[in-house]
Short mmCIF file of N, CA and C in Angstrom, two decimals:
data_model
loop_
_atom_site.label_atom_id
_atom_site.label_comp_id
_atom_site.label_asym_id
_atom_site.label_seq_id
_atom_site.Cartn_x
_atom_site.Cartn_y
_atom_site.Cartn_z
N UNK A 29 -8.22 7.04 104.51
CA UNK A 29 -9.29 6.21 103.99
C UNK A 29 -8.75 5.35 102.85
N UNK A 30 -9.20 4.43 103.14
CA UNK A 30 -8.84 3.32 101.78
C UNK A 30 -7.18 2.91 101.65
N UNK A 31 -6.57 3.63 102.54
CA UNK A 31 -5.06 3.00 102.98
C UNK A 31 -3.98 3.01 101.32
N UNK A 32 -4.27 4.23 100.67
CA UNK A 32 -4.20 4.40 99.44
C UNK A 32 -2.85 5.66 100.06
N UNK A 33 -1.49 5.35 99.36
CA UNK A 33 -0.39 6.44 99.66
C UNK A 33 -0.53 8.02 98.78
N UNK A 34 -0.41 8.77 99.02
CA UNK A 34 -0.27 9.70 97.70
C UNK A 34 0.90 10.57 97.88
N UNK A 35 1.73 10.58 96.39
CA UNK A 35 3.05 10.66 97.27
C UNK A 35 2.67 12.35 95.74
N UNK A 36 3.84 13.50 95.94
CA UNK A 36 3.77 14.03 95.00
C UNK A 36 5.35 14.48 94.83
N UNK A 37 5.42 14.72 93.29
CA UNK A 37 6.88 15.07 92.69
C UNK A 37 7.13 16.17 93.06
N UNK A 38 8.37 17.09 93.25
CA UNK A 38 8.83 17.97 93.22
C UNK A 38 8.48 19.26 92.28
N UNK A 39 8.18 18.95 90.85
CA UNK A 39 7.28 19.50 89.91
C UNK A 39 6.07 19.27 90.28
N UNK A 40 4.99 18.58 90.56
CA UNK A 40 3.68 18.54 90.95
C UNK A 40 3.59 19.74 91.89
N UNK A 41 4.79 19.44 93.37
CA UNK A 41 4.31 20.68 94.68
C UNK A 41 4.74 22.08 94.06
N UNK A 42 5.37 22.16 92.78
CA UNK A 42 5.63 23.76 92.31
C UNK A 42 4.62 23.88 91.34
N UNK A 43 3.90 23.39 90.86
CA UNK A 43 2.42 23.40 89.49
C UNK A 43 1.67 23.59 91.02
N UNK A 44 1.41 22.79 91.98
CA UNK A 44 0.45 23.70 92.94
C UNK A 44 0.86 24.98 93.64
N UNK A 45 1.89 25.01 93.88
CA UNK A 45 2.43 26.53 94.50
C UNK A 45 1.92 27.65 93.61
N UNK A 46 2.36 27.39 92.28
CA UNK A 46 2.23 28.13 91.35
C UNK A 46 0.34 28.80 90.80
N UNK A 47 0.09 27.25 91.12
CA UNK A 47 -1.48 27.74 90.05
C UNK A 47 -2.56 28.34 91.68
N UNK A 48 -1.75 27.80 93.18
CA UNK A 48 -3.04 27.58 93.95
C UNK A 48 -2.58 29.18 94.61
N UNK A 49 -1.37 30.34 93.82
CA UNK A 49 -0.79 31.01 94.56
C UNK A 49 -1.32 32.66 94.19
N UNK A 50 -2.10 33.64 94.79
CA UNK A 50 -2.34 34.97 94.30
C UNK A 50 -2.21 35.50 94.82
N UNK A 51 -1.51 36.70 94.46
CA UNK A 51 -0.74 38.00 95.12
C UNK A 51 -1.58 38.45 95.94
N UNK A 52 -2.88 38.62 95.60
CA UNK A 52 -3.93 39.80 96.36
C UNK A 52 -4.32 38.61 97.65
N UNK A 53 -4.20 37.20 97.62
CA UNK A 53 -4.80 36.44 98.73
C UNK A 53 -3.78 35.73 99.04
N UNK A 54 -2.95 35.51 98.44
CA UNK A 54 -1.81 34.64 99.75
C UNK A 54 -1.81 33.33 99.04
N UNK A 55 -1.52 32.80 100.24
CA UNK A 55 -1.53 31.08 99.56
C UNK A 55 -3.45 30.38 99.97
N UNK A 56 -4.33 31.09 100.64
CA UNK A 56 -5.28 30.74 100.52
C UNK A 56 -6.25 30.15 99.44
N UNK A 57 -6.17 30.79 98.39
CA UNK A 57 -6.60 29.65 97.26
C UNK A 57 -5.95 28.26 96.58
N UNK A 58 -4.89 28.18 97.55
CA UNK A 58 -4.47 26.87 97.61
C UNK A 58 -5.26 25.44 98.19
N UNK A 59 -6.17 26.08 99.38
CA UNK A 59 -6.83 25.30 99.09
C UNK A 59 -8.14 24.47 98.15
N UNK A 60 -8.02 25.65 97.38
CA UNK A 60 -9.30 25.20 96.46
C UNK A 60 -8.59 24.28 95.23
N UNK A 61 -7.04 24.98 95.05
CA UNK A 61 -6.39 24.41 93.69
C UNK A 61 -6.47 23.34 94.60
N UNK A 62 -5.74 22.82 95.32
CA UNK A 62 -5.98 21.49 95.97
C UNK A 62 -7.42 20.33 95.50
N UNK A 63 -8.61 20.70 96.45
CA UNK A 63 -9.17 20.43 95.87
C UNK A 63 -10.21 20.33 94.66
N UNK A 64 -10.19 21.02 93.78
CA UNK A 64 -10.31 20.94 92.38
C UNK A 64 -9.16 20.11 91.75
N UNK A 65 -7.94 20.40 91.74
CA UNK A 65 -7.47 19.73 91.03
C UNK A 65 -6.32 18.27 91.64
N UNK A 66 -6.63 18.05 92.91
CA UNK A 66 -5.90 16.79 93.03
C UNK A 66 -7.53 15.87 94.24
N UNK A 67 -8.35 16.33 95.11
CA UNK A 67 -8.77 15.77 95.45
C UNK A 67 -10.40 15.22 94.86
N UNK A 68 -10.84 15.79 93.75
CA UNK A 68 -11.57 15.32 92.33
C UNK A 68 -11.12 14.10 91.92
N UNK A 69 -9.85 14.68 91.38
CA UNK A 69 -9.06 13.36 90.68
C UNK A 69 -8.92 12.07 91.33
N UNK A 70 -8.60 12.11 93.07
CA UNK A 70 -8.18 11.01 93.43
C UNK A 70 -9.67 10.33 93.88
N UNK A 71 -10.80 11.18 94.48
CA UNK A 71 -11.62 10.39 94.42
C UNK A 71 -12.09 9.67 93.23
N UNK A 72 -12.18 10.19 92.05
CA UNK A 72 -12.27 9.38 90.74
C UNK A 72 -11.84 8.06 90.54
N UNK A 73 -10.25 7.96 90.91
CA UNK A 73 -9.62 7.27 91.22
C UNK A 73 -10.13 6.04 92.00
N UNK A 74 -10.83 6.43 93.06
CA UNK A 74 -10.93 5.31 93.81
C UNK A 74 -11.99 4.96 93.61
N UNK A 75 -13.49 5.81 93.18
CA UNK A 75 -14.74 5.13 92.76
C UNK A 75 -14.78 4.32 91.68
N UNK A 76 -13.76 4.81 90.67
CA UNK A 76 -13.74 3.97 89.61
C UNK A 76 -12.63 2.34 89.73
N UNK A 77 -12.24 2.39 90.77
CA UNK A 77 -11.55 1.34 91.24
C UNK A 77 -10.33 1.37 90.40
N UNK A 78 -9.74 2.37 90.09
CA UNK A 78 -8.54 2.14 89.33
C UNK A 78 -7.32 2.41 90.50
N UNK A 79 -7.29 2.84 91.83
CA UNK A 79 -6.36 2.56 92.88
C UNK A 79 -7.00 1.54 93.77
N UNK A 80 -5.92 0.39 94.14
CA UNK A 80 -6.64 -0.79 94.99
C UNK A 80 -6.35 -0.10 96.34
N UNK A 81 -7.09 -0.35 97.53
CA UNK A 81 -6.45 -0.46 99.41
C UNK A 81 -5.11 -0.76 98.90
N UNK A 82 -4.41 -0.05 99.85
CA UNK A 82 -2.85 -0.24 99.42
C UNK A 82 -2.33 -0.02 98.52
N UNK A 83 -2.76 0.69 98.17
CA UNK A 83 -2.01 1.49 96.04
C UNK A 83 -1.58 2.67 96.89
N UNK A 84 -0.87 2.76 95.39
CA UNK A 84 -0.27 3.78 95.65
C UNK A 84 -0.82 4.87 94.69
N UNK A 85 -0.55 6.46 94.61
CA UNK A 85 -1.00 7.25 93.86
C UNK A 85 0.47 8.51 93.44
N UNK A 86 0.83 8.68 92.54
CA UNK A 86 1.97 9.52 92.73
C UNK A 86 1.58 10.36 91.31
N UNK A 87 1.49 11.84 92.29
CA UNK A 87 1.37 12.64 91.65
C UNK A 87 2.38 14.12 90.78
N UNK A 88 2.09 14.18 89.47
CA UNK A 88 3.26 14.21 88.83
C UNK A 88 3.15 15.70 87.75
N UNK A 89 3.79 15.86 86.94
CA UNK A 89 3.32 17.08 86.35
C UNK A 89 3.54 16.55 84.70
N UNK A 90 2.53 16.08 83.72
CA UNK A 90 2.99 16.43 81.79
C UNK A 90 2.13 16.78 81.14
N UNK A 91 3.13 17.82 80.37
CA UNK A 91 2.59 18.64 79.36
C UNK A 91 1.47 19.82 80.02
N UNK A 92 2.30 20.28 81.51
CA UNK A 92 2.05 21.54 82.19
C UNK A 92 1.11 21.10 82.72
N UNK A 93 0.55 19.90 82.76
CA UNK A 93 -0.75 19.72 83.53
C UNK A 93 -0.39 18.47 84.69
N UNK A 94 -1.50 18.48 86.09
CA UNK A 94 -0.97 17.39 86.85
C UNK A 94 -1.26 15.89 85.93
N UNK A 95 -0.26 15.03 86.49
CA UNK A 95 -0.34 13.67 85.77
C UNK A 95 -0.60 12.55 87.06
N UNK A 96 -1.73 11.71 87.34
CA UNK A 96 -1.59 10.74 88.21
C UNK A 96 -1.73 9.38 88.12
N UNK A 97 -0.35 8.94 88.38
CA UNK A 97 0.10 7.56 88.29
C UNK A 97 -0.59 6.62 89.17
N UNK A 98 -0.95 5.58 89.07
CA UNK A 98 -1.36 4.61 89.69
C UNK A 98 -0.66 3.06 89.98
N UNK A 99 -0.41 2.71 91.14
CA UNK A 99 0.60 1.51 91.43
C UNK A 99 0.27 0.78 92.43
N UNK A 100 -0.51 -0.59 92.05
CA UNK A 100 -0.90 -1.40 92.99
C UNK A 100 0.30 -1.88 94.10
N UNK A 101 0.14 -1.97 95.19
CA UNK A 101 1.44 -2.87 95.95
C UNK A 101 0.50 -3.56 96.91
N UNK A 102 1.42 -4.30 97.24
CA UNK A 102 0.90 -5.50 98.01
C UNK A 102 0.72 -5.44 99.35
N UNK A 103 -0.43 -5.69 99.94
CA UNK A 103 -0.72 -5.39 101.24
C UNK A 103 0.12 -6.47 102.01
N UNK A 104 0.70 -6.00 103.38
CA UNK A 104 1.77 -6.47 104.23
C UNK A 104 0.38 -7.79 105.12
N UNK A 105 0.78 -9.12 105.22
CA UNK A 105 0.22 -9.74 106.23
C UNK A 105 0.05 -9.23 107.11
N UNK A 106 -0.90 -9.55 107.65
CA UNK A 106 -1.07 -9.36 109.28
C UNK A 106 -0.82 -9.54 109.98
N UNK A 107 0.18 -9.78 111.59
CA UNK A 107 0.72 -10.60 112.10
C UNK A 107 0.07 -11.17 113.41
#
């Protein structure tokens, strides 16, 4: 939707391994760290129009918490 990339760092996919990960359940509450903490954010993101169609989103880890970057690029003509 919205043709928006979301790319994530190497530190970002270990801050989710880490926070979405419990001994007694597995990696199943991964999906909730998921969405709580990256698919909140990116819709935010896009209601508030701060990623354009064709942005990019790259997600990152500072000061132990996720960090998400935002980077317009230019949509390719059509041919």
């Amino acid at each position: 939707a919205q043709g928006v990339t979301v790319e994530f760092t190497a530190p970002a996919v270990d801050w989710l391994a880490e926070h979405g990960y419990q001994p007694e359940y597995g990696a199943r509450p991964l999906r909730r760290t998921i969405q709580r903490e990256v698919d909140n954010h990116l819709s935010r993101l896009l209601l508030d129009g701060r990623v354009a169609e064709g942005g990019r989103v790259t997600v990152d880890v500072e000061d132990g918490q996720l960090a998400f970057r935002t980077e317009d690029l230019p949509i390719a003509p059509e041919l």
